[in-house]
Short mmCIF file of C-alpha atoms and ligand atoms in Angstrom, two decimals:
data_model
loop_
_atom_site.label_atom_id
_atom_site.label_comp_id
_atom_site.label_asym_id
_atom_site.label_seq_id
_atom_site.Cartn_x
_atom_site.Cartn_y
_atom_site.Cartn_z
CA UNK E 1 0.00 0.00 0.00
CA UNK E 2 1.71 3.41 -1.01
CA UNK E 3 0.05 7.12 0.43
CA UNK E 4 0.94 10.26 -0.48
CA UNK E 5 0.76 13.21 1.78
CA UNK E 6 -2.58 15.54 0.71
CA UNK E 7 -0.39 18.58 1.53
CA UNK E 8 3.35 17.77 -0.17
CA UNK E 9 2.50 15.35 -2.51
CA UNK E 10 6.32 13.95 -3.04
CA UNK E 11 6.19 12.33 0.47
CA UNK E 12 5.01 8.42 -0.37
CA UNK E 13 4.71 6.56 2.24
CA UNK E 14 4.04 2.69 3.48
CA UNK E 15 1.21 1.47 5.19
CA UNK E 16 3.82 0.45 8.08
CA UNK E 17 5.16 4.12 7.77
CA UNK E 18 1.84 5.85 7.81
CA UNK E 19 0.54 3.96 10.53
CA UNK E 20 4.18 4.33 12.96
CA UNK E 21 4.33 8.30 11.68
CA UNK E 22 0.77 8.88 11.63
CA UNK E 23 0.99 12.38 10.23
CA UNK E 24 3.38 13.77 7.33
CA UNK E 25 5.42 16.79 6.26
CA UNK E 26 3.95 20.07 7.10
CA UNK E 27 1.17 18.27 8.94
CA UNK E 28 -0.23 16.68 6.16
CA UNK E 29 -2.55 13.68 6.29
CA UNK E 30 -1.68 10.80 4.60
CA UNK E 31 -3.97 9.38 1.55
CA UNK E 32 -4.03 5.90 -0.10
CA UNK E 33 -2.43 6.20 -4.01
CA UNK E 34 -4.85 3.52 -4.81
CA UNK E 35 -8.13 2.29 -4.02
CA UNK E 36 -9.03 -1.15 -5.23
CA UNK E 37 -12.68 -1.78 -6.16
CA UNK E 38 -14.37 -4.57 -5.64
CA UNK E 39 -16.24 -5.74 -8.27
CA UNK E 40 -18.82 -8.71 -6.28
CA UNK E 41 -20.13 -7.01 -3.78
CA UNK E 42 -22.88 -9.91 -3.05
CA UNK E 43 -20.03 -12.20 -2.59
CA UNK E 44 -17.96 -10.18 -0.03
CA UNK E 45 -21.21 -9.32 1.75
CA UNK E 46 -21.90 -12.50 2.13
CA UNK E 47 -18.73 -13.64 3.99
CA UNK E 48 -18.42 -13.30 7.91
CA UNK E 49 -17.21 -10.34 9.74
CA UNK E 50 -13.80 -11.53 10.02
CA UNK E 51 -13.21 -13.03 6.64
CA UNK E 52 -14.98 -9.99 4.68
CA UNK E 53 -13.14 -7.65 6.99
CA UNK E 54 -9.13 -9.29 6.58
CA UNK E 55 -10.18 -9.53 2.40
CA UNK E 56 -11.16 -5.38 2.37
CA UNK E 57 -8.07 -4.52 4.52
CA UNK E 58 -5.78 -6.99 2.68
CA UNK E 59 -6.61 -5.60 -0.56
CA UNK E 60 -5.74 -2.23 0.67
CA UNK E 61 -2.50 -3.20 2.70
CA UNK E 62 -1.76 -5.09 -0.60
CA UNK E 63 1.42 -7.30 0.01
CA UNK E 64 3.14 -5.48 2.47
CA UNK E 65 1.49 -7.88 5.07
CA UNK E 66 0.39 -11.42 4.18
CA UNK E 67 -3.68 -12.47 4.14
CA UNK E 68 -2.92 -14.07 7.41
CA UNK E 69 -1.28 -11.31 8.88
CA UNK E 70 -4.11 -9.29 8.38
CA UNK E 71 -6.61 -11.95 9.48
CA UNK E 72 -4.78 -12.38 12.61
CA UNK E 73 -4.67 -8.73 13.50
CA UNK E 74 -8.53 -8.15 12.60
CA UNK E 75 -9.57 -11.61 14.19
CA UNK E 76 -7.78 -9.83 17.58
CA UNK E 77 -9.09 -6.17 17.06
CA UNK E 78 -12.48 -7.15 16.08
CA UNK E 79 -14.02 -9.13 19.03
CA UNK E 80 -17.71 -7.71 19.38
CA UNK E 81 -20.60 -7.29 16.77
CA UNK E 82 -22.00 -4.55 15.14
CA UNK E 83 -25.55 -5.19 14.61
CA UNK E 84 -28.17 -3.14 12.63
CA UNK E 85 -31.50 -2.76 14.91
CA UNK E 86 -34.52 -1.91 12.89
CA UNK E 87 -36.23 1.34 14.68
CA UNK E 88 -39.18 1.84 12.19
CA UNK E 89 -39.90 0.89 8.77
CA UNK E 90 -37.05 0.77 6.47
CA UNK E 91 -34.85 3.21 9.17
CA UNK E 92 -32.31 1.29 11.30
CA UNK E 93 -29.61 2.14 13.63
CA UNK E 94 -25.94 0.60 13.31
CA UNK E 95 -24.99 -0.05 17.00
CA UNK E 96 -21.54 0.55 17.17
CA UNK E 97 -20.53 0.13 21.12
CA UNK E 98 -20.59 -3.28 21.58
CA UNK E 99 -16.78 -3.00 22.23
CA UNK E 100 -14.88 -2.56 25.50
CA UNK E 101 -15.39 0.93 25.75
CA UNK E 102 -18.87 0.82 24.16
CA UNK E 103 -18.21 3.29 21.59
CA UNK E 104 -17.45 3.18 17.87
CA UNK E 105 -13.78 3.86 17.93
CA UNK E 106 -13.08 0.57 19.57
CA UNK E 107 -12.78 -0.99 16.26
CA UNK E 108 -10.24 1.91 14.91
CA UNK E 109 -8.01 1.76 18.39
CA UNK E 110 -8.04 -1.91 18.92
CA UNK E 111 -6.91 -2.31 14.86
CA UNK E 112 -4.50 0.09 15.42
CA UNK E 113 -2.57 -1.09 18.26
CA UNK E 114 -2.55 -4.28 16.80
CA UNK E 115 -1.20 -2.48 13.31
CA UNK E 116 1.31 -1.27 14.85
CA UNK E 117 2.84 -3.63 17.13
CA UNK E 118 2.54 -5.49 13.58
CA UNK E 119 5.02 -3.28 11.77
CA UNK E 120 6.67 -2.12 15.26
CA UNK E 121 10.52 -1.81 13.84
CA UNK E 122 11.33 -2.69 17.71
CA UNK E 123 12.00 0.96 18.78
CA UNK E 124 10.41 3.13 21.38
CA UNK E 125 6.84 4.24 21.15
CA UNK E 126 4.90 7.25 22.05
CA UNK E 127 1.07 7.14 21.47
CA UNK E 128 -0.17 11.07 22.02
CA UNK E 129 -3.18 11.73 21.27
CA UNK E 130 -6.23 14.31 21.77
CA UNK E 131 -9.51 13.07 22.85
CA UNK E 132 -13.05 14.53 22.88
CA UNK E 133 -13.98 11.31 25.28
CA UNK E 134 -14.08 8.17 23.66
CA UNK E 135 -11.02 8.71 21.62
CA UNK E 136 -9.05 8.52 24.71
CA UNK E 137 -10.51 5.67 26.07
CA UNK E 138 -10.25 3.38 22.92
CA UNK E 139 -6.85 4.03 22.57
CA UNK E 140 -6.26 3.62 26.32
CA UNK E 141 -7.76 -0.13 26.47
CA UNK E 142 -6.56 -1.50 23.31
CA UNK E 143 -2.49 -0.13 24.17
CA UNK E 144 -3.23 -0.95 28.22
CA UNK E 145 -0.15 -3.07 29.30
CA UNK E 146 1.49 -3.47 26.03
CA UNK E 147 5.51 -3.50 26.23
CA UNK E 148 7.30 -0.58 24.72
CA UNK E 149 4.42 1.35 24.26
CA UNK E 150 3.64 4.65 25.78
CA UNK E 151 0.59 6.06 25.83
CA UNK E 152 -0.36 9.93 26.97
CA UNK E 153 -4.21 11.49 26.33
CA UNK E 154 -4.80 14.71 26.31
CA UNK E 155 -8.45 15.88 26.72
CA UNK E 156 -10.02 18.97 27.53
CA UNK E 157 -11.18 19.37 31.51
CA UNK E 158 -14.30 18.87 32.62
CA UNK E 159 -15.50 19.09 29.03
CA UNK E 160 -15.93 15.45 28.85
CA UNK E 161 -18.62 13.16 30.96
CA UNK E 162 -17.23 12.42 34.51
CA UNK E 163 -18.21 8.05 33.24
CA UNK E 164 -16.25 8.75 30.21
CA UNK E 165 -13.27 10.36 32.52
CA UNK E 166 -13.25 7.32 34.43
CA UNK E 167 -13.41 4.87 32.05
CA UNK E 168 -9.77 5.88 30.78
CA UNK E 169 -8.20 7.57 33.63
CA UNK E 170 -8.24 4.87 35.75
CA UNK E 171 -6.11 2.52 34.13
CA UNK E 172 -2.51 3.48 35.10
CA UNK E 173 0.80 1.12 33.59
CA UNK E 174 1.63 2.59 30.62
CA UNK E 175 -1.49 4.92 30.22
CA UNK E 176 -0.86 8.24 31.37
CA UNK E 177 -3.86 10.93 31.25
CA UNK E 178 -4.18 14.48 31.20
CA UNK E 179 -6.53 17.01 32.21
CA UNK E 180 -6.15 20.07 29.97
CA UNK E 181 -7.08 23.62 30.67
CA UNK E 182 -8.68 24.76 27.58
CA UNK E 183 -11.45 22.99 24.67
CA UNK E 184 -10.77 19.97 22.53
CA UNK E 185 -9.12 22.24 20.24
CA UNK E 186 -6.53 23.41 22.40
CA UNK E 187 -5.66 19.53 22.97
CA UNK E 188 -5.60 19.04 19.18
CA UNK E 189 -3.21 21.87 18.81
CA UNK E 190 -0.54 20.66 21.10
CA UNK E 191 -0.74 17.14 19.63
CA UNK E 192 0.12 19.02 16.66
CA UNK E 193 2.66 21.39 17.97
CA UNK E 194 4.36 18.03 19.07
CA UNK E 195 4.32 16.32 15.96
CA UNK E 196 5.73 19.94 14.34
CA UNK E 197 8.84 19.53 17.00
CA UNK E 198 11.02 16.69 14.74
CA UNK E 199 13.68 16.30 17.49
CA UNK E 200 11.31 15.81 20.04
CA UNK E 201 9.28 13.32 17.37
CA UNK E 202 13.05 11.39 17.13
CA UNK E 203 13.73 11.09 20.75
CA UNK E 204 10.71 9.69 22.15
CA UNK E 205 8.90 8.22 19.26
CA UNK E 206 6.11 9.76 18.83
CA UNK E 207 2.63 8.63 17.25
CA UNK E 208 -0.51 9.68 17.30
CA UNK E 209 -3.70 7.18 17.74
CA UNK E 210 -6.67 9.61 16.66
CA UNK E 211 -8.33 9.29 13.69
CA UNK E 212 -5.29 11.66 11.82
CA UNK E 213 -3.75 7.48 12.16
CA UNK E 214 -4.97 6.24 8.40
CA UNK E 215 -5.10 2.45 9.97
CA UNK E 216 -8.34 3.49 12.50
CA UNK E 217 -10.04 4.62 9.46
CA UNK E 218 -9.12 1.48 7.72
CA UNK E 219 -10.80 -0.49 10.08
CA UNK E 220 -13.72 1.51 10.45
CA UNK E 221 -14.62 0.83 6.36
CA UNK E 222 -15.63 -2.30 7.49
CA UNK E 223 -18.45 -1.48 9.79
CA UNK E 224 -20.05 0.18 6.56
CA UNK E 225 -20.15 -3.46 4.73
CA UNK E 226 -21.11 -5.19 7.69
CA UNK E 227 -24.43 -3.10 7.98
CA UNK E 228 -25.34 -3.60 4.27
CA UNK E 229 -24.67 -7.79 4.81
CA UNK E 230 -27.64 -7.30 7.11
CA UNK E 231 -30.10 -5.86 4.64
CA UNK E 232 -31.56 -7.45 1.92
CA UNK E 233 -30.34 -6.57 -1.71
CA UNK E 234 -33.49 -4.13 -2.31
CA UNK E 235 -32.62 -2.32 1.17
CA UNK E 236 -29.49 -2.03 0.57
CA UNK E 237 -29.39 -0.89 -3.25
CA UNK E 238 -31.49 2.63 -2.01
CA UNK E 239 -29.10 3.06 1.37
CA UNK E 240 -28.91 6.43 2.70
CA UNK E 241 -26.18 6.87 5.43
CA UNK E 242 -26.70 9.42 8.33
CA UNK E 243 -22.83 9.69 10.25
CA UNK E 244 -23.12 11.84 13.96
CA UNK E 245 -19.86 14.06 12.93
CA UNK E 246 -16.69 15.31 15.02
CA UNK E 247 -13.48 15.03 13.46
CA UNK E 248 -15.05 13.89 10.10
CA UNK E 249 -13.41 10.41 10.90
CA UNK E 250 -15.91 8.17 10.44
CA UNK E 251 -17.66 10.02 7.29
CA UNK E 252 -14.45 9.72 5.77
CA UNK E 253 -14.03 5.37 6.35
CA UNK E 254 -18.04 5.42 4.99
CA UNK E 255 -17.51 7.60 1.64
CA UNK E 256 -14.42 5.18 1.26
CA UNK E 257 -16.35 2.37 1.68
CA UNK E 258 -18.54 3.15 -1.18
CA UNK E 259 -15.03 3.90 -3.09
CA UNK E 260 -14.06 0.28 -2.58
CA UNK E 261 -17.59 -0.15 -4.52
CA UNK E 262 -19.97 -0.32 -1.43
CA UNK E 263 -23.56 0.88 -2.99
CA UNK E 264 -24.26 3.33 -0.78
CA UNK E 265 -26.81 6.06 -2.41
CA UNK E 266 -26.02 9.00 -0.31
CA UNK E 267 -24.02 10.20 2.96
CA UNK E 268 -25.47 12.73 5.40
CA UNK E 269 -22.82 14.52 7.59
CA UNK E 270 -24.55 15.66 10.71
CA UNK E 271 -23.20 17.74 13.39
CA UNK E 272 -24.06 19.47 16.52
CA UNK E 273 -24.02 23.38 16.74
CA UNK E 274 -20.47 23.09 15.92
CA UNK E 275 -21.15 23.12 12.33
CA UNK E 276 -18.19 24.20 10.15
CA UNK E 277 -19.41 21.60 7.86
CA UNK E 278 -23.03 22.26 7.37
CA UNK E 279 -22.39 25.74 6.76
CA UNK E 280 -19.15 25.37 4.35
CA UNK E 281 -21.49 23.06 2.71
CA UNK E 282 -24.18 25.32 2.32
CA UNK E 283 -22.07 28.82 1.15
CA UNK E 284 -18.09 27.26 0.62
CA UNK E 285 -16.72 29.18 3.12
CA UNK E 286 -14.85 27.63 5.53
CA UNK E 287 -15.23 29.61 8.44
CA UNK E 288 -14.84 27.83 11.89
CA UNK E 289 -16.03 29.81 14.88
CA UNK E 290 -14.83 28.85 18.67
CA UNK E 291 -16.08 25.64 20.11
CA UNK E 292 -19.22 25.18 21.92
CA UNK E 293 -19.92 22.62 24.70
CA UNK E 294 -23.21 20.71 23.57
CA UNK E 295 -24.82 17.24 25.33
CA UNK E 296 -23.01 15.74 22.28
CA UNK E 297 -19.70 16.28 23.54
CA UNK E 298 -17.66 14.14 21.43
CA UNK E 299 -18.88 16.21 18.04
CA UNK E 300 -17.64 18.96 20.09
CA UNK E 301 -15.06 20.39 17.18
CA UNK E 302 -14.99 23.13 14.86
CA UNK E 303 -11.92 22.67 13.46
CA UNK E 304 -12.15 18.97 11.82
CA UNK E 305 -9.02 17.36 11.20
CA UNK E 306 -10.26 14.54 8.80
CA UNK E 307 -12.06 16.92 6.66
CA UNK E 308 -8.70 17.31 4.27
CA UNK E 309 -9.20 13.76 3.71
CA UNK E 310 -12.82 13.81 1.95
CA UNK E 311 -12.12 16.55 -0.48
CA UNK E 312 -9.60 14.78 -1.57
CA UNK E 313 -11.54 11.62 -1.98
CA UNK E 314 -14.34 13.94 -3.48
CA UNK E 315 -11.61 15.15 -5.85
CA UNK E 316 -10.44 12.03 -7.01
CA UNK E 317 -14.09 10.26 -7.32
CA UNK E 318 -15.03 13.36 -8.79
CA UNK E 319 -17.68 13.13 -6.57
CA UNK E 320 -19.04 16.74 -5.90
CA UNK E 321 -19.31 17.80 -2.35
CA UNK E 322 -23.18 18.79 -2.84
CA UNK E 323 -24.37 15.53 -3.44
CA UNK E 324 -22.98 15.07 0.70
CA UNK E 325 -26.33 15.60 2.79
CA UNK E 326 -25.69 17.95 5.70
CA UNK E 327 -27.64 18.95 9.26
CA UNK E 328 -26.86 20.56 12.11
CA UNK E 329 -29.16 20.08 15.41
CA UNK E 330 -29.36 21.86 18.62
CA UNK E 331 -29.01 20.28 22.06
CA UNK E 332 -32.74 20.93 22.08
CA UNK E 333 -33.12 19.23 19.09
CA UNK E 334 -31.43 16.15 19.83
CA UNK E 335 -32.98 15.99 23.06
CA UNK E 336 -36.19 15.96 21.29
CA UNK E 337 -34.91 13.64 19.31
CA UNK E 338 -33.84 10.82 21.87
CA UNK E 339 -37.53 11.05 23.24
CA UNK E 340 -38.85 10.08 20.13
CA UNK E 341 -36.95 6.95 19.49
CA UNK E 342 -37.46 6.19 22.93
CA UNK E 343 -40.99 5.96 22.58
CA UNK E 344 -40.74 3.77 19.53
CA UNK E 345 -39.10 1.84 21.87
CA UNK E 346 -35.32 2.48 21.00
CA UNK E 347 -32.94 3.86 23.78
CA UNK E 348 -30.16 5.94 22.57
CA UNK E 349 -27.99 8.82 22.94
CA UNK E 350 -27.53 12.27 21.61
CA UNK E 351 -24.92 11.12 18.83
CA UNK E 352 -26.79 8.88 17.31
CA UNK E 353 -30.19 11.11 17.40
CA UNK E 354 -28.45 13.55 15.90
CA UNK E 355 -27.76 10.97 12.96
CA UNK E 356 -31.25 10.03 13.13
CA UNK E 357 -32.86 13.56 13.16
CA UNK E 358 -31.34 14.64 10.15
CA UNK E 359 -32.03 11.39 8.27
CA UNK E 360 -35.91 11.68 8.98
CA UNK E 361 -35.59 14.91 7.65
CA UNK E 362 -33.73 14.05 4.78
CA UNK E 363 -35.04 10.79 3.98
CA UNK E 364 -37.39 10.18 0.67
CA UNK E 365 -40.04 7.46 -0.16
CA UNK E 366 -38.54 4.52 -1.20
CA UNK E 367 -34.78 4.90 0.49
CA UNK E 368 -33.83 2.47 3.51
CA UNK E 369 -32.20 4.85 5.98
CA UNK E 370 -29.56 3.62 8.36
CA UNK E 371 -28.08 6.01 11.34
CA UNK E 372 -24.73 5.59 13.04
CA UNK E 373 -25.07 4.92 16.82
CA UNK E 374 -21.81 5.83 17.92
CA UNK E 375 -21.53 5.04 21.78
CA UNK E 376 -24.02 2.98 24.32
CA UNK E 377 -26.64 5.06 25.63
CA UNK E 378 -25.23 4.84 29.37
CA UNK E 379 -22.28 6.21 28.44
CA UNK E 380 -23.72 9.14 28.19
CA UNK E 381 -25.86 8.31 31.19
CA UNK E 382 -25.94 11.97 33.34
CA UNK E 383 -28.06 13.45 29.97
CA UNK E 384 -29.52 10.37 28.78
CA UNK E 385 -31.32 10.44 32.25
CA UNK E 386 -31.38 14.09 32.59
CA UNK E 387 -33.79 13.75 29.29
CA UNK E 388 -35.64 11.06 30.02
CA UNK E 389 -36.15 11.06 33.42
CA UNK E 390 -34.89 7.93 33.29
CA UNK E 391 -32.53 5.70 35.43
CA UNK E 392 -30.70 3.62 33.06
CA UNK E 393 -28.01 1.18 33.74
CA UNK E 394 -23.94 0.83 34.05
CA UNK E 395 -23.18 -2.23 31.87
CA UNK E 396 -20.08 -4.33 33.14
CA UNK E 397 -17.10 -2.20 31.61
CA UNK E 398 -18.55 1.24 33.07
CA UNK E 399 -19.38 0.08 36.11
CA UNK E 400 -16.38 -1.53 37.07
CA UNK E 401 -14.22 1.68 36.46
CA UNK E 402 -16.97 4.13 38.03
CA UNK E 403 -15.30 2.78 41.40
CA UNK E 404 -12.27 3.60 40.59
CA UNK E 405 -9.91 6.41 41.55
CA UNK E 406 -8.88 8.98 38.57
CA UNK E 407 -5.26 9.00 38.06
CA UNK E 408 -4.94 12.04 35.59
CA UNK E 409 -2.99 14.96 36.18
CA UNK E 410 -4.10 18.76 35.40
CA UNK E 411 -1.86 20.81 32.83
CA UNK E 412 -1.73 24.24 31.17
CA UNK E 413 -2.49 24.32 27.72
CA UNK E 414 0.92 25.24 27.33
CA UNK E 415 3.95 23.02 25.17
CA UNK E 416 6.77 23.42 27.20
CA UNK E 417 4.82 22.11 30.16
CA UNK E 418 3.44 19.28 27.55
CA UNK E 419 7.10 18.16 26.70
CA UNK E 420 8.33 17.87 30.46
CA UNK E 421 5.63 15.32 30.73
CA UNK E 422 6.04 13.90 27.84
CA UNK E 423 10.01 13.13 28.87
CA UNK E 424 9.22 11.78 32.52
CA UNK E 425 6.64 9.25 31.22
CA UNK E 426 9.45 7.31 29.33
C1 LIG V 501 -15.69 10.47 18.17
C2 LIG V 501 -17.17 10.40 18.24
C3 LIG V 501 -17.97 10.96 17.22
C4 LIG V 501 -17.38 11.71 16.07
O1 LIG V 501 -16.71 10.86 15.17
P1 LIG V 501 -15.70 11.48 14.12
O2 LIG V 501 -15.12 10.32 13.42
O3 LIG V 501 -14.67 12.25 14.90
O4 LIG V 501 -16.50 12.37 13.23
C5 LIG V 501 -19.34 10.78 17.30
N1 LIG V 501 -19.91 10.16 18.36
C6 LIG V 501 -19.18 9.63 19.35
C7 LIG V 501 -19.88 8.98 20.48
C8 LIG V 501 -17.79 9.74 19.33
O5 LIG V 501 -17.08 9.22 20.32
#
């Protein structure tokens, strides 16, 4: 597999390189050369989760790793299920949290760590990364006690759910967390201001593990054909996509998906208020305004650092950018909206109504509509029962670390201070 860097084309990479450097050259993200297509589409869908997930990865890899490389690495990353649940006629939700953290980016951290232990070339290892919430605690489980492998989280303080907090601070070993003063944004910068700092990159070897890392988004294409091998051929031929947006990671592995020649009729990208999308959508401006905290903390970003990534897949598809569906929806909205597919019976939380919202809006006669459920409904617990007066419960993984003391430490959003910590934890 060769990828070139969006922003200084010359730089070609490997997929080992790409997934141990995670960004490039001037901070560019890295982009495959070539997308295979597959051409039977019935036939992959109607493999298992495991084999249809090692062939899509393995013919994107190509032969830098063997078939049973791959299989091995998926077969460990990809332990849980990620069933479709039919909410209403011809509108289901892909339930994406059946992992240990209970939210989608289990399947991009897990794959990951296992990638690159995979093409490890036995030096140290430095895993920073910036996390709205569930970013952090991905990464956190699927590195926790591996040998040689640091990892440090950054996240913004008290901007994230106290049950999310604890779910990754808690760990200790290798795993060390911390609190920052400032927004999600402020994290995302230093993580970049690191990777900008090429001795400091040398000496501890750094990486980062958030979606920027082209092997999470790898994995994540294979979620996409996994809901379609649950539909019938008619649902599936008419499929409508709705993706609850952030850093524009998992829109990106969807609109690949239907690259690799997944039928998928149309994408929506749906936000919270933070809508840099939605509105550079509507008028192509691309004007980001400050972060705002919303119940749907995780899609708390106005500066998304996958969007690069689809216009350069739009470019190269020569797909145009207004046949992407857009939404943004209030906390109001979304609130509205979890009541509603609670009393048709479906519990979720305000990620995946967001998702949902727009695609009942958006929707037309005749389309099957499938919305992304992003993380389990108690994860979000504090406004899941906040909005539904409801006392919902802790399943095992949550729980278990609610008990738990928090072992992060606060920081300035300041470098220096960043780097200090950065050379004790090794
Ligand atoms: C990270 C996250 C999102 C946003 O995903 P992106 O790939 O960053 O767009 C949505 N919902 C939940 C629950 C998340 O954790």
């Amino acid at each position: 597999m060769k990828l070139y860097n969006i922003k200084e084309n010359d730089e070609q990479v490997s997929f080992g390189q790409a997934v141990r450097q995670g960004l490039g050259r001037n901070q560019g993200l890295f982009f495959p050369l070539e997308l295979p297509k597959f051409e039977d589409i019935d036939a992959l869908l109607a493999e298992d989760f495991v084999s249809r997930s090692t062939k899509i990865l393995s013919a994107l890899i190509g032969d830098e790793l063997a078939e049973e490389e791959v299989n091995a690495l998926v077969d460990a990353a990809f332990q849980f299920p990620a069933p479709i649940n039919q909410v209403k006629d011809g509108v289901y939700a892909l339930e994406l949290f059946h992992g240990p953290t209970l939210a989608f980016k289990d399947f991009g951290g897990r794959f990951m760590a296992q990638s690159l232990a995979a093409v490890s070339d036995g030096g140290k290892i430095t895993i920073l990364t910036a996390t709205s919430g569930d970013t952090g605690a991905a990464v956190a489980h699927a590195f926790y006690g591996m040998e040689d492998i640091n990892v440090v989280i950054l996240y913004p303080k008290g901007k994230i759910s106290p049950l999310q907090e604890k779910l990754f601070c808690t760990l200790g070993k290798n795993i060390h967390t911390v609190a920052i003063d400032g927004d999600f944004d402020a994290c995302q910068a230093l993580v970049k201001q690191a990777f900008d700092d090429s001795a400091l990159r040398e000496e501890i070897g750094l990486n980062s593990a958030n979606s920027i890392n082209i092997s999470r988004l790898m994995a994540q294409i294979c979620y996409y054909f996994e809901a379609a091998a649950q539909m019938n051929k008619q649902e599936r031929e008419n499929l409508v996509v709705s993706v609850p947006s952030g850093n524009f990671g998992n829109l990106t592995a969807g609109l690949l998906a239907k690259a690799l020649g997944l039928p998928i009729k149309r994408f929506i990208a749906a936000t919270n208020a933070n809508d840099t999308v939605p509105r550079y959508l509507e008028t192509g401006k691309w004007e980001p305004k400050p972060t705002v905290a919303t119940t749907s903390n995780a899609m708390d970003v106005s500066q998304p650092n996958n969007w690069p990534r689809i216009e350069e897949l739009c470019r190269v598809k020569e797909w145009g950018l207004e046949t992407l569906g857009k939404g943004a929806v209030s906390d109001e909205q979304s609130s509205q909206s979890v009541k509603d597919l609670y009393a048709m019976g479906y519990l979720c939380e305000p990620h995946g109504a967001i998702a949902y919202r727009v695609l009942e809006e958006q929707l037309q006669d005749g389309e099957t509509g499938l919305f992304l459920c992003t993380a389990h409904p108690a994860k979000f617990k504090e406004v899941v029962d906040d909005i539904l007066q409801s006392d919902i419960d802790l399943p095992a993984p949550l729980a278990k670390h609610a008990v738990m003391e928090l072992l992060s430490e606060d920081l300035n959003a300041d470098f220096d201070a960043l780097k200090q910590v950065l050379r004790r934890v090794q």
